[in-house]
Amino acid sequence: MHLQRNRVKLETKVIGWPRAFRWRGSVLPRVALPTTVMTLWAAFLYLMQTYVVAFTFPAGTVFLSITSVVIGLLLGFRTNTAYERYWEGRRLWTNLIVAVRNIARMMWVAVEEPADRDNRTEKTSALALLMTFLIGVRNHLRMEDGLCNSDGSLRHEFEGKVPGSKQFTPEARYLLSSEKMVHTDALFLLHAYIDDLLRRKTIDLPQCGQMLNLLGSLTDSVESMDRIISTPIPIAYNLHLKQSVYLYIIFLPLQLLADFKGLSILITALVAFTFIGVIEIAGEIENPFGKDDSDLPIEEFIAEIEVELGELTYTSRKELFDWDLGDDGINHGDDVAAPAPTADPTAPAAAPFPSVSSAALAAAEAALNAPLLTPRVYHSKNQRCDGLTSAGGASEQAGGTGDAEIGGGGGGHGGGGGGGAGAMDGGDG
């Protein structure tokens, strides 16, 4: 599927029809009539002043200066407010696309595929429900809600994306139960599917929480878009701005006739085209979800994400043990066994490990197994100190046959170690 992407691009065309004279996409169709009326008004005043009756208007630039500043402030505020709504709509739709991509990736990769259940088809249906949600949001923002046509047939944009119902009836042929709020019903089914995945233990609790948080972000974005389309610019402000602009244009030729004569007609036409055009542009972009040429290309956004999800379903879920990566992260095919290290012929020969007799090994093992600490009850502090001193000396003399005293245990271990070392030396000799 080839997508015609509407991207920001640099104008490099030098020869050809200038885009400034482009009719489609501009506000010329809506500006042409009021501009023509204001131009005829300026021409009428000029003819009246020249051929019928001479009348004068106070000359000077005070009127133009004061009124131009006021009109400029009003038009600037109107345009900035409208563009803020346009940019907010673009940001919210971006959040919608990001959440859909994340939840689709998690469903396709994180959900396990047991051998006794074909949940690959379930995951494909869940991704189709995500597309149903996006299309439903677009239709809802354009006041085109509905799942079926007037004759009861499924609308063409939902074909192949809405799961059918097992309890098939002429009134309820599809699993979606709402004929109007399609996007809300799709989120309801996705929530039920995620809950079922958790119950079947094909996802764990943290993964379930992440998916539900993404569904919550989808709901937040849709509600914010509803806020944009249901909260227009106050009508009092719009009316006052238009009234001020038209009054300014009506009195403008009276101010210009004395100095510019016939040129006042051309100046009035240019001013009318500029001011009325700004008003019409602001009115066109304040709702960025429509079908005008200046509105957001929502169809392109939906087509792009549909292609991405379609490509995703063509790939299978890969486990980590399926990867074959080299040290640099690139698949190099079958690994080649590394050659065994070779001995250095110039290195000196290692000394042979000395042989130890079995008696020496037994003595060393007995010394290592001797207890280090053995409790004993003392009736006074001095008795404990005396016991530590005498037991230590007796243990050193006995060479590890020590008594049950704490100090003796330590000396016994040291003496036993000495005995074991002597036995090893004797066996060696």
Short mmCIF file of C-alpha atoms in Angstrom, two decimals:
data_model
loop_
_atom_site.label_atom_id
_atom_site.label_comp_id
_atom_site.label_asym_id
_atom_site.label_seq_id
_atom_site.Cartn_x
_atom_site.Cartn_y
_atom_site.Cartn_z
CA MET A 1 0.00 0.00 0.00
CA HIS A 2 1.48 3.32 -1.09
CA LEU A 3 0.93 6.24 1.24
CA GLN A 4 0.78 9.84 0.05
CA ARG A 5 2.46 11.46 3.04
CA ASN A 6 1.76 15.11 3.75
CA ARG A 7 5.14 16.19 5.06
CA VAL A 8 6.86 19.51 5.60
CA LYS A 9 9.10 20.11 2.60
CA LEU A 10 11.24 22.88 1.21
CA GLU A 11 9.97 24.63 -1.88
CA THR A 12 12.63 24.16 -4.58
CA LYS A 13 10.46 24.84 -7.61
CA VAL A 14 11.62 28.03 -9.31
CA ILE A 15 9.77 27.97 -12.64
CA GLY A 16 6.10 27.19 -12.79
CA TRP A 17 2.73 28.32 -11.49
CA PRO A 18 3.30 30.05 -8.12
CA ARG A 19 1.53 28.49 -5.15
CA ALA A 20 0.40 31.98 -4.15
CA PHE A 21 -2.21 31.75 -6.94
CA ARG A 22 -3.40 28.32 -5.95
CA TRP A 23 -7.17 28.14 -5.56
CA ARG A 24 -7.58 24.77 -3.87
CA GLY A 25 -6.71 24.80 -0.18
CA SER A 26 -6.84 28.58 0.12
CA VAL A 27 -9.57 30.77 1.60
CA LEU A 28 -10.20 32.52 -1.71
CA PRO A 29 -13.60 30.87 -2.22
CA ARG A 30 -14.86 32.26 1.08
CA VAL A 31 -13.11 35.63 0.81
CA ALA A 32 -14.05 36.42 -2.78
CA LEU A 33 -17.63 37.55 -2.15
CA PRO A 34 -17.08 39.90 0.84
CA THR A 35 -13.95 41.33 -0.81
CA THR A 36 -15.92 42.04 -3.97
CA VAL A 37 -18.68 43.76 -1.99
CA MET A 38 -16.19 45.99 -0.14
CA THR A 39 -14.43 46.83 -3.42
CA LEU A 40 -17.73 47.85 -5.04
CA TRP A 41 -18.49 49.99 -2.00
CA ALA A 42 -15.16 51.82 -2.40
CA ALA A 43 -15.84 52.29 -6.15
CA PHE A 44 -19.32 53.67 -5.43
CA LEU A 45 -17.93 56.24 -2.98
CA TYR A 46 -15.30 57.29 -5.51
CA LEU A 47 -17.89 57.79 -8.27
CA MET A 48 -20.19 59.69 -5.94
CA GLN A 49 -17.38 61.97 -4.80
CA THR A 50 -16.12 62.56 -8.35
CA TYR A 51 -19.27 62.88 -10.51
CA VAL A 52 -22.27 63.43 -8.28
CA VAL A 53 -21.56 65.36 -5.13
CA ALA A 54 -18.27 66.38 -3.64
CA PHE A 55 -17.88 65.52 -0.01
CA THR A 56 -14.85 65.58 2.16
CA PHE A 57 -13.70 63.53 5.13
CA PRO A 58 -11.19 64.83 7.66
CA ALA A 59 -7.77 63.97 6.28
CA GLY A 60 -4.94 62.59 8.36
CA THR A 61 -3.58 59.32 9.63
CA VAL A 62 -4.87 59.40 13.22
CA PHE A 63 -7.98 57.40 12.38
CA LEU A 64 -6.03 54.77 10.45
CA SER A 65 -3.33 54.45 13.09
CA ILE A 66 -5.65 53.97 16.07
CA THR A 67 -8.10 51.63 14.41
CA SER A 68 -5.36 49.57 12.71
CA VAL A 69 -3.68 48.82 16.03
CA VAL A 70 -6.95 47.73 17.63
CA ILE A 71 -7.95 45.55 14.68
CA GLY A 72 -4.46 44.03 14.55
CA LEU A 73 -4.61 43.03 18.22
CA LEU A 74 -8.03 41.43 17.79
CA LEU A 75 -6.97 39.50 14.68
CA GLY A 76 -3.72 38.36 16.34
CA PHE A 77 -5.55 37.02 19.37
CA ARG A 78 -8.10 35.25 17.16
CA THR A 79 -5.43 33.60 15.02
CA ASN A 80 -3.27 32.51 17.94
CA THR A 81 -6.24 30.98 19.73
CA ALA A 82 -7.27 29.02 16.65
CA TYR A 83 -3.76 27.73 15.99
CA GLU A 84 -3.38 26.64 19.60
CA ARG A 85 -6.45 24.46 19.14
CA TYR A 86 -5.03 23.12 15.88
CA TRP A 87 -1.68 22.24 17.49
CA GLU A 88 -3.41 20.71 20.51
CA GLY A 89 -5.42 18.48 18.20
CA ARG A 90 -2.25 17.34 16.44
CA ARG A 91 -0.55 16.58 19.78
CA LEU A 92 -3.53 14.58 21.02
CA TRP A 93 -3.68 12.54 17.84
CA THR A 94 0.04 11.82 18.20
CA ASN A 95 -0.59 10.54 21.74
CA LEU A 96 -3.33 8.34 20.33
CA ILE A 97 -1.05 6.82 17.70
CA VAL A 98 1.80 6.26 20.19
CA ALA A 99 -0.50 4.47 22.63
CA VAL A 100 -1.92 2.27 19.86
CA ARG A 101 1.57 1.31 18.70
CA ASN A 102 2.71 0.46 22.21
CA ILE A 103 -0.30 -1.65 23.11
CA ALA A 104 -0.17 -3.46 19.76
CA ARG A 105 3.49 -4.31 20.26
CA MET A 106 2.86 -5.55 23.80
CA MET A 107 -0.06 -7.71 22.69
CA TRP A 108 1.90 -9.25 19.86
CA VAL A 109 5.18 -9.85 21.70
CA ALA A 110 4.42 -10.13 25.41
CA VAL A 111 1.41 -12.43 25.16
CA GLU A 112 2.52 -16.05 25.26
CA GLU A 113 1.32 -18.53 22.66
CA PRO A 114 0.54 -21.89 24.33
CA ALA A 115 0.45 -24.96 22.16
CA ASP A 116 -3.10 -25.89 23.20
CA ARG A 117 -4.69 -22.60 22.15
CA ASP A 118 -4.57 -20.57 18.94
CA ASN A 119 -4.31 -17.12 20.44
CA ARG A 120 -2.47 -15.79 17.40
CA THR A 121 -5.88 -15.32 15.78
CA GLU A 122 -7.09 -13.66 18.98
CA LYS A 123 -4.21 -11.21 18.90
CA THR A 124 -4.89 -10.42 15.24
CA SER A 125 -8.51 -9.66 16.13
CA ALA A 126 -7.35 -7.45 19.00
CA LEU A 127 -5.16 -5.44 16.62
CA ALA A 128 -8.14 -5.11 14.28
CA LEU A 129 -10.12 -3.73 17.22
CA LEU A 130 -7.44 -1.07 17.65
CA MET A 131 -8.02 -0.02 14.06
CA THR A 132 -11.76 -0.02 14.72
CA PHE A 133 -11.12 2.29 17.65
CA LEU A 134 -9.13 4.78 15.53
CA ILE A 135 -11.75 4.84 12.78
CA GLY A 136 -14.49 5.23 15.38
CA VAL A 137 -12.68 8.19 16.94
CA ARG A 138 -12.33 9.87 13.54
CA ASN A 139 -16.03 9.41 12.78
CA HIS A 140 -17.00 10.62 16.24
CA LEU A 141 -14.99 13.82 15.87
CA ARG A 142 -16.71 14.48 12.55
CA MET A 143 -20.20 13.73 13.93
CA GLU A 144 -20.43 10.62 11.75
CA ASP A 145 -20.95 8.02 14.47
CA GLY A 146 -22.36 4.64 13.62
CA LEU A 147 -21.34 1.08 12.88
CA CYS A 148 -23.81 0.25 10.13
CA ASN A 149 -25.41 2.01 7.20
CA SER A 150 -29.07 2.92 7.04
CA ASP A 151 -29.87 -0.43 5.38
CA GLY A 152 -28.22 -2.37 8.23
CA SER A 153 -25.03 -3.30 6.36
CA LEU A 154 -21.63 -2.77 7.93
CA ARG A 155 -19.92 0.44 6.90
CA HIS A 156 -17.08 -0.17 4.47
CA GLU A 157 -14.36 1.28 6.72
CA PHE A 158 -15.13 -1.36 9.38
CA GLU A 159 -15.12 -4.36 7.06
CA GLY A 160 -12.72 -7.06 8.28
CA LYS A 161 -12.04 -5.22 11.54
CA VAL A 162 -15.09 -5.95 13.70
CA PRO A 163 -15.37 -9.43 15.27
CA GLY A 164 -18.64 -11.26 14.85
CA SER A 165 -20.82 -12.50 17.66
CA LYS A 166 -21.32 -16.20 18.48
CA GLN A 167 -24.95 -15.46 19.37
CA PHE A 168 -25.65 -14.30 15.82
CA THR A 169 -28.99 -12.54 15.35
CA PRO A 170 -30.17 -10.09 12.71
CA GLU A 171 -30.20 -7.37 15.38
CA ALA A 172 -26.79 -8.28 16.89
CA ARG A 173 -24.51 -9.65 14.19
CA TYR A 174 -21.34 -8.16 15.57
CA LEU A 175 -19.68 -8.28 18.94
CA LEU A 176 -19.88 -4.52 19.26
CA SER A 177 -23.07 -3.66 21.10
CA SER A 178 -23.15 0.11 20.48
CA GLU A 179 -24.32 1.49 17.16
CA LYS A 180 -23.13 5.01 17.93
CA MET A 181 -20.12 5.02 20.27
CA VAL A 182 -18.00 2.56 18.31
CA HIS A 183 -14.68 3.72 19.79
CA THR A 184 -15.96 3.34 23.37
CA ASP A 185 -17.27 -0.15 22.65
CA ALA A 186 -13.96 -1.17 21.07
CA LEU A 187 -12.09 -0.09 24.22
CA PHE A 188 -14.55 -2.12 26.30
CA LEU A 189 -13.78 -5.26 24.29
CA LEU A 190 -10.02 -4.63 24.47
CA HIS A 191 -10.24 -4.25 28.25
CA ALA A 192 -12.14 -7.54 28.49
CA TYR A 193 -9.53 -9.24 26.30
CA ILE A 194 -6.65 -8.03 28.47
CA ASP A 195 -8.48 -9.19 31.58
CA ASP A 196 -8.96 -12.62 30.00
CA LEU A 197 -5.25 -12.81 29.16
CA LEU A 198 -4.44 -12.22 32.82
CA ARG A 199 -6.89 -14.88 33.95
CA ARG A 200 -5.35 -17.40 31.54
CA LYS A 201 -1.89 -16.35 32.81
CA THR A 202 -0.57 -15.61 29.34
CA ILE A 203 0.55 -12.23 30.69
CA ASP A 204 1.66 -11.28 34.19
CA LEU A 205 0.23 -8.58 36.41
CA PRO A 206 2.77 -5.81 35.50
CA GLN A 207 2.13 -6.36 31.78
CA CYS A 208 -1.61 -6.22 32.40
CA GLY A 209 -1.18 -2.95 34.28
CA GLN A 210 0.83 -1.43 31.46
CA MET A 211 -1.79 -2.37 28.87
CA LEU A 212 -4.62 -0.97 30.97
CA ASN A 213 -2.69 2.26 31.48
CA LEU A 214 -2.34 2.56 27.71
CA LEU A 215 -6.09 2.06 27.33
CA GLY A 216 -6.59 4.81 29.88
CA SER A 217 -4.36 7.15 27.88
CA LEU A 218 -6.50 6.45 24.80
CA THR A 219 -9.60 7.48 26.74
CA ASP A 220 -7.90 10.66 27.97
CA SER A 221 -6.87 11.67 24.45
CA VAL A 222 -10.36 11.14 23.05
CA GLU A 223 -11.90 13.18 25.85
CA SER A 224 -9.46 16.02 25.20
CA MET A 225 -10.39 15.95 21.51
CA ASP A 226 -14.05 16.13 22.50
CA ARG A 227 -13.21 19.20 24.54
CA ILE A 228 -11.78 20.91 21.44
CA ILE A 229 -14.78 20.30 19.20
CA SER A 230 -17.37 21.01 21.90
CA THR A 231 -15.82 24.28 23.12
CA PRO A 232 -15.76 26.76 20.24
CA ILE A 233 -14.57 30.33 20.42
CA PRO A 234 -17.27 32.39 22.20
CA ILE A 235 -19.77 33.73 19.69
CA ALA A 236 -19.69 37.21 21.23
CA TYR A 237 -15.96 37.50 20.50
CA ASN A 238 -16.39 36.26 16.93
CA LEU A 239 -19.24 38.65 16.23
CA HIS A 240 -17.44 41.64 17.73
CA LEU A 241 -14.29 40.90 15.71
CA LYS A 242 -16.19 40.63 12.43
CA GLN A 243 -18.24 43.73 13.15
CA SER A 244 -15.10 45.72 13.94
CA VAL A 245 -13.32 44.55 10.78
CA TYR A 246 -16.26 45.31 8.48
CA LEU A 247 -16.82 48.75 10.02
CA TYR A 248 -13.13 49.50 9.55
CA ILE A 249 -13.28 48.50 5.87
CA ILE A 250 -16.49 50.49 5.32
CA PHE A 251 -14.98 53.73 6.64
CA LEU A 252 -11.55 53.14 5.11
CA PRO A 253 -12.31 54.55 1.60
CA LEU A 254 -13.74 57.74 3.13
CA GLN A 255 -10.36 58.33 4.75
CA LEU A 256 -8.41 57.56 1.58
CA LEU A 257 -10.42 59.42 -1.07
CA ALA A 258 -8.91 62.82 -0.43
CA ASP A 259 -5.31 61.66 -0.87
CA PHE A 260 -5.47 58.58 -3.14
CA LYS A 261 -8.53 59.22 -5.33
CA GLY A 262 -9.07 56.14 -7.52
CA LEU A 263 -6.30 54.16 -5.80
CA SER A 264 -8.51 54.01 -2.71
CA ILE A 265 -10.51 51.29 -4.48
CA LEU A 266 -7.45 49.05 -4.85
CA ILE A 267 -6.29 49.72 -1.29
CA THR A 268 -9.71 48.89 0.10
CA ALA A 269 -9.74 45.61 -1.86
CA LEU A 270 -6.33 44.59 -0.51
CA VAL A 271 -7.25 45.44 3.08
CA ALA A 272 -10.55 43.57 2.81
CA PHE A 273 -8.87 40.52 1.30
CA THR A 274 -6.23 40.45 4.06
CA PHE A 275 -8.42 41.04 7.11
CA ILE A 276 -11.34 38.87 6.06
CA GLY A 277 -8.93 36.13 4.97
CA VAL A 278 -7.34 36.02 8.43
CA ILE A 279 -10.77 35.66 10.02
CA GLU A 280 -11.69 32.81 7.69
CA ILE A 281 -8.38 31.00 8.28
CA ALA A 282 -8.91 31.14 12.04
CA GLY A 283 -12.41 29.78 11.67
CA GLU A 284 -11.15 26.92 9.47
CA ILE A 285 -8.34 25.65 11.69
CA GLU A 286 -10.08 25.97 15.07
CA ASN A 287 -11.57 22.51 14.44
CA PRO A 288 -8.61 20.46 13.12
CA PHE A 289 -10.54 17.20 12.76
CA GLY A 290 -12.72 18.08 9.79
CA LYS A 291 -12.37 17.45 6.07
CA ASP A 292 -11.03 20.81 4.93
CA ASP A 293 -7.70 20.98 3.15
CA SER A 294 -6.17 22.80 6.11
CA ASP A 295 -7.34 20.24 8.66
CA LEU A 296 -5.23 17.38 9.97
CA PRO A 297 -4.71 14.49 7.50
CA ILE A 298 -6.40 11.96 9.77
CA GLU A 299 -6.99 9.50 6.92
CA GLU A 300 -3.24 9.43 6.30
CA PHE A 301 -2.51 8.79 9.99
CA ILE A 302 -4.97 5.89 10.09
CA ALA A 303 -3.68 4.38 6.85
CA GLU A 304 -0.10 4.53 8.10
CA ILE A 305 -0.84 2.78 11.39
CA GLU A 306 -2.91 0.17 9.53
CA VAL A 307 0.10 -0.66 7.36
CA GLU A 308 2.32 -0.93 10.44
CA LEU A 309 -0.05 -3.28 12.24
CA GLY A 310 -0.42 -5.35 9.08
CA GLU A 311 3.35 -5.74 8.86
CA LEU A 312 3.43 -6.70 12.53
CA THR A 313 0.97 -9.57 12.05
CA TYR A 314 3.17 -11.08 9.33
CA THR A 315 5.93 -11.73 11.87
CA SER A 316 5.80 -14.38 14.57
CA ARG A 317 6.65 -13.94 18.22
CA LYS A 318 10.37 -14.62 18.65
CA GLU A 319 11.89 -15.97 21.82
CA LEU A 320 15.33 -14.99 23.02
CA PHE A 321 16.77 -18.42 22.40
CA ASP A 322 15.89 -18.05 18.70
CA TRP A 323 18.48 -15.30 18.32
CA ASP A 324 21.93 -16.00 16.90
CA LEU A 325 24.07 -12.98 17.57
CA GLY A 326 27.82 -12.56 17.42
CA ASP A 327 29.98 -10.41 19.65
CA ASP A 328 29.13 -7.36 17.57
CA GLY A 329 25.39 -8.11 17.58
CA ILE A 330 25.31 -9.45 13.99
CA ASN A 331 24.23 -12.89 12.93
CA HIS A 332 27.35 -14.65 11.62
CA GLY A 333 25.81 -18.06 10.93
CA ASP A 334 27.24 -21.20 12.48
CA ASP A 335 29.78 -20.55 15.17
CA VAL A 336 33.29 -21.93 14.56
CA ALA A 337 34.96 -23.63 17.51
CA ALA A 338 37.98 -21.75 18.79
CA PRO A 339 41.32 -23.63 18.51
CA ALA A 340 42.69 -25.16 21.71
CA PRO A 341 45.56 -23.22 23.29
CA THR A 342 49.05 -24.67 22.63
CA ALA A 343 51.78 -24.97 25.27
CA ASP A 344 54.80 -22.69 25.13
CA PRO A 345 57.90 -24.92 24.56
CA THR A 346 60.21 -22.29 26.07
CA ALA A 347 58.33 -22.12 29.39
CA PRO A 348 60.00 -23.92 32.38
CA ALA A 349 58.48 -27.22 33.44
CA ALA A 350 56.18 -27.08 36.47
CA ALA A 351 57.48 -28.66 39.69
CA PRO A 352 55.74 -31.93 40.62
CA PHE A 353 53.19 -31.72 43.44
CA PRO A 354 54.73 -33.46 46.56
CA SER A 355 53.17 -36.77 47.52
CA VAL A 356 51.47 -36.93 50.94
CA SER A 357 51.06 -40.06 53.03
CA SER A 358 47.62 -41.24 54.13
CA ALA A 359 48.54 -40.80 57.82
CA ALA A 360 49.44 -37.17 57.25
CA LEU A 361 46.15 -36.55 55.42
CA ALA A 362 44.16 -38.14 58.27
CA ALA A 363 45.93 -35.99 60.87
CA ALA A 364 45.33 -32.82 58.88
CA GLU A 365 41.63 -33.69 58.43
CA ALA A 366 41.23 -34.33 62.16
CA ALA A 367 42.82 -30.96 62.97
CA LEU A 368 40.51 -29.13 60.58
CA ASN A 369 37.42 -30.84 62.01
CA ALA A 370 38.35 -29.94 65.61
CA PRO A 371 35.79 -27.55 67.19
CA LEU A 372 36.80 -23.92 67.39
CA LEU A 373 34.43 -22.79 70.16
CA THR A 374 33.06 -24.89 72.99
CA PRO A 375 30.86 -23.28 75.66
CA ARG A 376 31.75 -23.49 79.30
CA VAL A 377 30.15 -22.00 82.41
CA TYR A 378 32.32 -19.79 84.60
CA HIS A 379 31.39 -18.73 88.13
CA SER A 380 33.56 -15.60 88.24
CA LYS A 381 35.45 -13.25 85.97
CA ASN A 382 38.85 -14.23 87.38
CA GLN A 383 38.10 -17.91 86.96
CA ARG A 384 37.29 -17.28 83.29
CA CYS A 385 40.57 -15.43 82.74
CA ASP A 386 42.55 -18.17 84.47
CA GLY A 387 40.80 -20.78 82.42
CA LEU A 388 41.65 -18.96 79.20
CA THR A 389 45.37 -18.79 80.16
CA SER A 390 45.77 -22.35 81.40
CA ALA A 391 43.68 -23.84 78.68
CA GLY A 392 45.71 -22.07 76.05
CA GLY A 393 49.03 -23.33 77.39
CA ALA A 394 47.74 -26.85 77.87
CA SER A 395 46.34 -26.88 74.36
CA GLU A 396 49.59 -25.72 72.81
CA GLN A 397 51.46 -28.49 74.64
CA ALA A 398 48.89 -31.14 73.80
CA GLY A 399 49.01 -30.22 70.10
CA GLY A 400 45.26 -30.18 69.51
CA THR A 401 43.86 -32.68 71.96
CA GLY A 402 42.35 -29.65 73.74
CA ASP A 403 39.72 -29.54 76.41
CA ALA A 404 36.31 -27.91 76.16
CA GLU A 405 37.48 -24.41 77.06
CA ILE A 406 37.23 -21.47 74.69
CA GLY A 407 40.91 -20.64 74.82
CA GLY A 408 41.83 -24.26 74.71
CA GLY A 409 39.74 -24.75 71.62
CA GLY A 410 41.70 -22.03 69.87
CA GLY A 411 45.03 -23.40 71.04
CA GLY A 412 43.96 -26.91 70.13
CA HIS A 413 43.26 -25.84 66.61
CA GLY A 414 46.66 -24.21 66.39
CA GLY A 415 48.43 -27.19 67.88
CA GLY A 416 46.52 -29.58 65.68
CA GLY A 417 47.62 -27.58 62.69
CA GLY A 418 51.21 -27.83 63.80
CA GLY A 419 50.92 -31.58 64.31
CA GLY A 420 49.40 -32.02 60.91
CA ALA A 421 52.25 -30.07 59.32
CA GLY A 422 54.83 -32.21 61.10
CA ALA A 423 53.12 -35.36 59.96
CA MET A 424 53.21 -34.13 56.37
CA ASP A 425 56.91 -33.32 56.64
CA GLY A 426 57.62 -36.78 58.13
CA GLY A 427 55.70 -38.48 55.37
CA ASP A 428 57.58 -36.46 52.83
CA GLY A 429 60.94 -37.48 54.33
#
